[in-house]
Coordinates of C-alpha atoms in Angstrom, one line a residue:
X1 CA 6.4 -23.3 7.7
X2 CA 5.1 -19.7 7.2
X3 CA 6.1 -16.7 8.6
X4 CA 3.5 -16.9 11.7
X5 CA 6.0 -20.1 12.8
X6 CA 8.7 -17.7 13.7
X7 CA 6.8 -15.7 15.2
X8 CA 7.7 -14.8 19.5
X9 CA 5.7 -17.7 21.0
X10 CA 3.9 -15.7 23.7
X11 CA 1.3 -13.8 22.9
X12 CA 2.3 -10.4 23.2
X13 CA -1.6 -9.4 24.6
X14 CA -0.9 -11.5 27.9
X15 CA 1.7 -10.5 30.9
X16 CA 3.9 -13.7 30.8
X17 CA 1.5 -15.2 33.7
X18 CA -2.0 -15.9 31.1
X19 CA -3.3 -12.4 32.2
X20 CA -4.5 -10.5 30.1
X21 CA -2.0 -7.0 28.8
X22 CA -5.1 -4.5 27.9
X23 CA -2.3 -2.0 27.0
X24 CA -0.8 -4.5 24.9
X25 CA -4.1 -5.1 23.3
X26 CA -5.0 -1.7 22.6
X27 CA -1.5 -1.1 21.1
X28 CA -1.7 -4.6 18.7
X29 CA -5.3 -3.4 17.4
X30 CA -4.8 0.3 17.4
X31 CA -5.8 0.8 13.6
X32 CA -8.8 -1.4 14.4
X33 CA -9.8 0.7 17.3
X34 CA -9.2 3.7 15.4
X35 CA -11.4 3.0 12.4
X36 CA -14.0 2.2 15.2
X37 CA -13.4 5.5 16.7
X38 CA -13.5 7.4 13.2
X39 CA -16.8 5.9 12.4
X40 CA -18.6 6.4 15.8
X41 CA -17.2 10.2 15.5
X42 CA -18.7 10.8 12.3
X43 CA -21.9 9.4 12.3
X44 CA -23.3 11.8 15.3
X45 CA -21.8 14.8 13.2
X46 CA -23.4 13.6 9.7
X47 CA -26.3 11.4 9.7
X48 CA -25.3 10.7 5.9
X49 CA -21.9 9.8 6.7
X50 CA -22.6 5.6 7.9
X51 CA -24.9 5.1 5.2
X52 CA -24.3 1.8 2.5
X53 CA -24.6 4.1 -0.3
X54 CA -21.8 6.4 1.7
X55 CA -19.5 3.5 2.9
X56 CA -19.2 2.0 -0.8
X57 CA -18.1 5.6 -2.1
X58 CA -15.3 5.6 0.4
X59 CA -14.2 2.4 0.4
X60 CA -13.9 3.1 -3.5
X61 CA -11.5 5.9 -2.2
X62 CA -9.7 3.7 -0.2
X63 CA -8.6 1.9 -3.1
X64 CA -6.5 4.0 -4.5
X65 CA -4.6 4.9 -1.1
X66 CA -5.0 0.6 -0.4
X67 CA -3.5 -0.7 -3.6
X68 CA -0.4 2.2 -3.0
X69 CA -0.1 0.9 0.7
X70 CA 0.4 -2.5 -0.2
X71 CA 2.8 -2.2 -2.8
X72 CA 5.0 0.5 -0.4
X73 CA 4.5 -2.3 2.4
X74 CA 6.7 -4.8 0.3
X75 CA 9.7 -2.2 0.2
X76 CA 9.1 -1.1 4.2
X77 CA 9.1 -4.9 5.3
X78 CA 12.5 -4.7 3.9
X79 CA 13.6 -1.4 5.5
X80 CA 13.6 0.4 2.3
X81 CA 11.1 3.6 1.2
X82 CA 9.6 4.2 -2.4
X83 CA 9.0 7.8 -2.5
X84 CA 8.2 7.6 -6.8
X85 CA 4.9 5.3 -6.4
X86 CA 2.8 8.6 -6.5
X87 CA 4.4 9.7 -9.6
X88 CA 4.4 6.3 -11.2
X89 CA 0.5 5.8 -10.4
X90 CA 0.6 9.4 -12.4
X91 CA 2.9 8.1 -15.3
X92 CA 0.4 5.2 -15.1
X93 CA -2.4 7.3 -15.8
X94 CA -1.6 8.9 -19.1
X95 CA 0.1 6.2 -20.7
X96 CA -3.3 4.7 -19.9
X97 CA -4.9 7.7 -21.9
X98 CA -2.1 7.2 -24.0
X99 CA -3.0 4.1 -25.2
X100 CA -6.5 4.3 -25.4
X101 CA -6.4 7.4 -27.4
X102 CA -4.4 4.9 -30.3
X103 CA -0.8 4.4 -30.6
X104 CA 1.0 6.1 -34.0
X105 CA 3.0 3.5 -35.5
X106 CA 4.3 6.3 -37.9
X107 CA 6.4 4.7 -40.9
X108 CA 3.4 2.0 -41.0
X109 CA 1.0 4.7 -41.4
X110 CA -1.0 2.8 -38.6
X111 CA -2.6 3.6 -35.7
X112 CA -2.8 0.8 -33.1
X113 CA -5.7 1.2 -30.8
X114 CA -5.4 -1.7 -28.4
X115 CA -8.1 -3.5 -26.3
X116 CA -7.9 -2.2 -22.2
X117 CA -7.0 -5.5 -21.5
X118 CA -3.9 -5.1 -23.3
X119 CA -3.7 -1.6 -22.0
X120 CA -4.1 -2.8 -18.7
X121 CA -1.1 -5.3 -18.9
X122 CA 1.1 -2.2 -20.8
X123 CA 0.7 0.2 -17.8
X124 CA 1.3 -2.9 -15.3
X125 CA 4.4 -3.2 -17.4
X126 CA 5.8 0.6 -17.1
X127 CA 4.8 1.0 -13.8
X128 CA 7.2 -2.5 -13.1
X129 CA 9.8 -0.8 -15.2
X130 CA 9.9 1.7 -12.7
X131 CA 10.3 -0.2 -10.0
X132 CA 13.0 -2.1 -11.9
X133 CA 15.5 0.7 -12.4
X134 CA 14.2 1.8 -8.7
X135 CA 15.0 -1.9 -7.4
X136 CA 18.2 -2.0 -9.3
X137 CA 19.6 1.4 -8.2
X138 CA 18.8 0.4 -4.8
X139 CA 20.6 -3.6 -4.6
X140 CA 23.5 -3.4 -7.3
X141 CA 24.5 -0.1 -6.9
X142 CA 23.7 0.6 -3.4
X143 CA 22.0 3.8 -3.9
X144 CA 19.9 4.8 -0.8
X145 CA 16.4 3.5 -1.4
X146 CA 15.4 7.4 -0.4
X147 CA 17.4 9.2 -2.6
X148 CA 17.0 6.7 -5.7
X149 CA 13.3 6.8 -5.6
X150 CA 13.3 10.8 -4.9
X151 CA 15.0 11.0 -7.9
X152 CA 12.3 8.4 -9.8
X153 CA 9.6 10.9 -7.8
X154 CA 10.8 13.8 -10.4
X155 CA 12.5 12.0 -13.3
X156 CA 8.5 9.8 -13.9
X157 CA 6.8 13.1 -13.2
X158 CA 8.8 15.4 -15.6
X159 CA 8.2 12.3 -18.1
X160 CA 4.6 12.4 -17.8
X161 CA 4.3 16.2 -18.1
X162 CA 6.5 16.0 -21.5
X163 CA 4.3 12.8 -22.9
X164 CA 1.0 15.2 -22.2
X165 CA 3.1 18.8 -22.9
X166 CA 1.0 19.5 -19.2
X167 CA -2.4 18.6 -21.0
X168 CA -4.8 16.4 -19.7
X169 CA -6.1 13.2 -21.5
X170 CA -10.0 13.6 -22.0
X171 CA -13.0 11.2 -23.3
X172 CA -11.2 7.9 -22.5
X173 CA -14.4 6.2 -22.8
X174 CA -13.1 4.9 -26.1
X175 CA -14.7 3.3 -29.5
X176 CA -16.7 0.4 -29.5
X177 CA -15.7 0.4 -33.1
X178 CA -11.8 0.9 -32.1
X179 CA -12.4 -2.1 -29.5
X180 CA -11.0 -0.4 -26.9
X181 CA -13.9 0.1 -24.5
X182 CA -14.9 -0.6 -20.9
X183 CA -11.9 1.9 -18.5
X184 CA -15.2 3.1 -16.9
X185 CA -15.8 -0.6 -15.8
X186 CA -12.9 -0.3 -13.4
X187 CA -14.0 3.2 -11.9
X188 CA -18.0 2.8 -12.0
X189 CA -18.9 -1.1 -12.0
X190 CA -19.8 -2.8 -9.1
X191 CA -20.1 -6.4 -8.6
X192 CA -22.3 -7.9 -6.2
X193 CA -22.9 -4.6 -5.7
X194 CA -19.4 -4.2 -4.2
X195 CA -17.0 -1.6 -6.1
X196 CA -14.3 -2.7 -8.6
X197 CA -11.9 -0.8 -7.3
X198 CA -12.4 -2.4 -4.1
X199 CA -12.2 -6.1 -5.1
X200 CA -9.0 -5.5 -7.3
X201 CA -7.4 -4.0 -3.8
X202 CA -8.9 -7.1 -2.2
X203 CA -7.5 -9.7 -4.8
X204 CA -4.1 -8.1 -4.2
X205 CA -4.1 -8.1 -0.9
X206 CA -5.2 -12.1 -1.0
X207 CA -2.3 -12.5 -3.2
X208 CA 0.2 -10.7 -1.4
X209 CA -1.0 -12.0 2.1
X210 CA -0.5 -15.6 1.1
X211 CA 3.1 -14.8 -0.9
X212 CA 4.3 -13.2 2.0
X213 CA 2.8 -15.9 4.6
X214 CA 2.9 -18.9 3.1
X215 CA 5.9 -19.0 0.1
X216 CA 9.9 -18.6 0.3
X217 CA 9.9 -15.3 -1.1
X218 CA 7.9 -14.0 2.0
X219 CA 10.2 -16.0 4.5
X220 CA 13.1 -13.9 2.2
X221 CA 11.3 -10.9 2.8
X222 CA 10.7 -11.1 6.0
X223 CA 14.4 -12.1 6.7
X224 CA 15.9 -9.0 4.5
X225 CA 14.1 -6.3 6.5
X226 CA 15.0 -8.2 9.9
X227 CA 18.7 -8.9 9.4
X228 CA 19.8 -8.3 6.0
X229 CA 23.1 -9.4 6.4
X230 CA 21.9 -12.2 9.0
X231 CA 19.6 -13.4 5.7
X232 CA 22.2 -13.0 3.3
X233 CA 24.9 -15.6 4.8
X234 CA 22.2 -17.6 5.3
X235 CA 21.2 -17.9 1.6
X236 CA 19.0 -15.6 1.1
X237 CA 18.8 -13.5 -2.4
X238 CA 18.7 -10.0 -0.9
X239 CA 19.3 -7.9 -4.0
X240 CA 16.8 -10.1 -6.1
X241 CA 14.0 -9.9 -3.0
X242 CA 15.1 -5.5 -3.2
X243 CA 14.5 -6.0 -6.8
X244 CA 11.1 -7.7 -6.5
X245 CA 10.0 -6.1 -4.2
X246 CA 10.3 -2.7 -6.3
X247 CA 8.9 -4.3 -9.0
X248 CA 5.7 -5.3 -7.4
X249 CA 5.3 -1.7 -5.9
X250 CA 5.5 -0.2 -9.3
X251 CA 2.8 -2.7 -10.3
X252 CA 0.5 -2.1 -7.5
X253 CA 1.1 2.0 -8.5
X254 CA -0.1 1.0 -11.9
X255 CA -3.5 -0.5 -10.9
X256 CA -4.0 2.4 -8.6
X257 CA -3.2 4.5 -11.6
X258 CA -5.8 2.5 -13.9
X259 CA -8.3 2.7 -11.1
X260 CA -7.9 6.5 -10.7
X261 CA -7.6 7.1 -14.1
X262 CA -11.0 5.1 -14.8
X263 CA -12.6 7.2 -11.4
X264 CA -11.6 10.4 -12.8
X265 CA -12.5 9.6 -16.5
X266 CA -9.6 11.3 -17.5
X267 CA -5.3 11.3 -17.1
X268 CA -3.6 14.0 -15.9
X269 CA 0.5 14.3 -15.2
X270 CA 0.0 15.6 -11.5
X271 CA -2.3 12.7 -10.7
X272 CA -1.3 11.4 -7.4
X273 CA 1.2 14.4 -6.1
X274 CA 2.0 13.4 -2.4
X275 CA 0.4 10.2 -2.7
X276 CA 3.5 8.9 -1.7
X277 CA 3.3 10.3 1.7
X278 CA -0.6 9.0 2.0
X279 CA 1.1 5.8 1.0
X280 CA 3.7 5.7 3.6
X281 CA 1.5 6.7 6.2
X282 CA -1.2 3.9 5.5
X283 CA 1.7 1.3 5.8
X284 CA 2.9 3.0 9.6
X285 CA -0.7 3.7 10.9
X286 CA -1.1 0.0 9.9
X287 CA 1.5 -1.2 12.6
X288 CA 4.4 -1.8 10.5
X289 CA 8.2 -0.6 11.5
X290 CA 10.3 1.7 9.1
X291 CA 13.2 -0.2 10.1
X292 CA 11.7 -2.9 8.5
X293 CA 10.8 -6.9 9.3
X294 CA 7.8 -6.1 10.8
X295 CA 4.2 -5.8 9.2
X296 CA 1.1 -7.7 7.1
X297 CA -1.4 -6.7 4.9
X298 CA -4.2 -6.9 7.2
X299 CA -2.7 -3.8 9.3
X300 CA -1.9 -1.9 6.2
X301 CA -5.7 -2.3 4.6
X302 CA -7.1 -0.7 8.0
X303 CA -4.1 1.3 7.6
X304 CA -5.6 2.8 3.9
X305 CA -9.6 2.7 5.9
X306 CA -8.3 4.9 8.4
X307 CA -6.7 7.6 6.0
X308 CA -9.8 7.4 3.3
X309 CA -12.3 7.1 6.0
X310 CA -10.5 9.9 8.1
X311 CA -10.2 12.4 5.2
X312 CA -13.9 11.1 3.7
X313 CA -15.5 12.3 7.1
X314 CA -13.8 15.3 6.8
X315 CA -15.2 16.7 3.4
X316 CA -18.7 15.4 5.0
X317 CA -18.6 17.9 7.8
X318 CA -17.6 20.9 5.5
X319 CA -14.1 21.0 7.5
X320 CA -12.0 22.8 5.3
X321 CA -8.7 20.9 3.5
X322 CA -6.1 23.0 5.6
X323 CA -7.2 21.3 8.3
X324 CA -7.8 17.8 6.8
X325 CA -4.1 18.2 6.2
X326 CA -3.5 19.2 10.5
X327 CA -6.2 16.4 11.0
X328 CA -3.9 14.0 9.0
X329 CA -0.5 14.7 10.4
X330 CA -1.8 14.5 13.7
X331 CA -3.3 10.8 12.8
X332 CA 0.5 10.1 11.4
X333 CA 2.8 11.3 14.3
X334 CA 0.5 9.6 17.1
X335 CA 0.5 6.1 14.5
X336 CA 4.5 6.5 14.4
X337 CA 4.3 7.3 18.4
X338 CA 2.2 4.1 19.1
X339 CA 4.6 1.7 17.0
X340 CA 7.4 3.3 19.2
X341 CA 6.3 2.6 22.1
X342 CA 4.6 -0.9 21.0
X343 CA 8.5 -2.1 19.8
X344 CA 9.7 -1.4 23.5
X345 CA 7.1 -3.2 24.6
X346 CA 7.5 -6.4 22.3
X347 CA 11.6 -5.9 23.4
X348 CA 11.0 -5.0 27.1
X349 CA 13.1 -7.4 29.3
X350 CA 10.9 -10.4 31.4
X351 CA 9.9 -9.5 35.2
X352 CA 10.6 -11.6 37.7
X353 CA 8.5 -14.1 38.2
X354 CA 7.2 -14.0 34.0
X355 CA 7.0 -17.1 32.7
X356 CA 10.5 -17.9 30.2
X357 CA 9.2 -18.2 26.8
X358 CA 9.5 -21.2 24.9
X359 CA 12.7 -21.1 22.9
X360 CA 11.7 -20.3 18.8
X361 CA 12.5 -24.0 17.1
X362 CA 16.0 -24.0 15.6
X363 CA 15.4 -24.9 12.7
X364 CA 12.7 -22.3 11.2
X365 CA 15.6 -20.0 12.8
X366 CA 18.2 -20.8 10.6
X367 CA 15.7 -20.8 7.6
X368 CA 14.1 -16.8 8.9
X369 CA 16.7 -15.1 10.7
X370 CA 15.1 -12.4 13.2
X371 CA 12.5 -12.1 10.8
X372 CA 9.0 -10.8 12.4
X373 CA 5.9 -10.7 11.5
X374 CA 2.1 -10.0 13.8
X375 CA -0.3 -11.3 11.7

């Protein structure tokens, strides 16, 4: 059974009597409506903002901020916090320039200059060795997922400033003689006229969606954030789902990174400063709880259209970035207000006369405890 099977079994949009809740609907689509909102507001300001050639530049954007949501979504779902994925997708980025600019072998009087697949798959691999230490700090030593990762936030960002010596990697277009061509593929290509960038976020969000709907690991997942202790005397691996779950959100760092990197055309150790706030804020505006146990990937990708759309629309109408920042916080405080009030809603004791919900089956209980999902 997936996670949608332990879900509450009324519908959360009705009153307990089949009538329709339009405050509950408003508050269950509210990233939805937002993005509608967003769009209607800037195209009367800028008749070039709801263009196609416009809306497949942003949703480029919203990549990067996409990719970084999902990944920080893992940890949230299981009331932890990354706060080092903006300095990993940094890290990320000038290994990437690192590699493609050759590898010294020094004693062997060699210079490697691997293909970008096989750069690729290296900065996939530091940016899930980050997540490791991150993941192992956090479930066998118990350190507080916030002050382990703040910690990785300035340990990964003082590493990439000594690999470069505060330099920036330039002309990573590399050598079709070297064989290590094609990082502008990533940044520039489209397919079906669609934006790389954009289907690598969408792959990973496939991926993830069905891993955490329809595979153990999600039901484990879900369970941690819900109950850990609840999932853990019920068999669940919690400090190997903390683990994971770090891991995967160094990866997805890395792919932003390689995406930036590749948009940018060129590596730079403060790549991605604060981007661990964007990240955070993409996974609340998309409807999930801090507290963890609650959220999906579909919330968390309008989550990333709202912030790239949002901050997109901003730069069109010449408003200035001190008040893209106000704009944004604004946007962040009212998403955090709106889950608040949606929880007390979801846990808001029946009215006489409501309709008693049908009790959750037993036995996907005992398999999920309190574990929650709304998609």
């Amino acid at each position: 059974m997936s996670n949608e099977g332990v879900m509450a079994k009324t519908d959360s949009s009705t009153d307990g009597r089949g009538r329709i809740d339009f405050l509950a609907l408003l508050l269950e689509g509210r990233a939805f409506f937002g993005l509608v909102a967003i769009i209607i507001v800037f195209s009367f300001l800028s008749p070039n903002y709801f263009t196609v050639d416009n809306l497949l530049t942003m949703t480029s954007h919203v990549a990067i901020f996409g990719l970084l949501g999902l990944g920080m979504l893992l940890v949230i779902l299981t009331g932890g916090i990354d706060l080092s994925v903006g300095s990993t997708l940094g890290l990320c980025g000038v290994m990437t320039g690192f590699f493609i600019h050759g590898i010294d072998l020094g004693p062997l009087g060699y210079t490697a200059y691997p293909s970008i697949w096989v750069v690729g798959l290296l900065v996939c691999g530091v940016g899930a060795l980050v997540g490791l230490v991150n993941g192992v700090l956090v479930a066998y030593f118990k350190v507080p997922s916030f002050v382990a990762t703040l910690g990785a936030l300035y340990a990964v960002r003082g590493i990439a400033l000594l690999i470069t010596n505060g330099l920036t990697y330039n002309n990573l277009g590399g050598s079709e003689k070297l064989g290590n061509t094609g990082l502008d593929w990533l940044g520039f290509n489209r397919l079906l006229d669609i934006p790389v960038g954009v289907i690598i976020m969408a792959v990973v969000a496939i991926v993830l969606s069905i891993t955490l709907n329809r595979t153990a690991f999600g039901r484990w997942l879900y369970a941690t954030g819900g109950n850990a202790r609840a999932a853990r005397l019920s068999g669940v691996p919690t400090q190997f789902v903390t683990v994971m779950v770090f891991v995967l959100s160094g990866v997805c760092a890395a792919i932003a990174g390689l995406v930036l990197t590749s948009q940018l055309t060129s590596a730079g150790p403060t790549a991605g400063t604060t981007y661990e706030l964007t990240a955070i804020a993409t996974v609340v505006i998309g409807g999930a709880a801090l507290a963890g146990g609650i959220g999906n990937v579909r919330g968390t990708l309008l989550g990333a259209f709202v912030i790239g759309f949002l901050s997109d629309g901003l730069v069109i109408v010449g408003v200035s970035n001190y008040w893209q920042m106000v704009f944004t916080g604004v946007v962040i405080v009212l998403a955090v207000l709106l889950n608040s009030i949606d929880t007390k809603k979801r846990r808001r004791p029946a009215k006489a006369g409501d309709k008693p919900s049908k009790p959750a089956d037993s036995a996907s209980d005992a398999k999920t405890p309190t574990a929650t999902q709304t998609s």
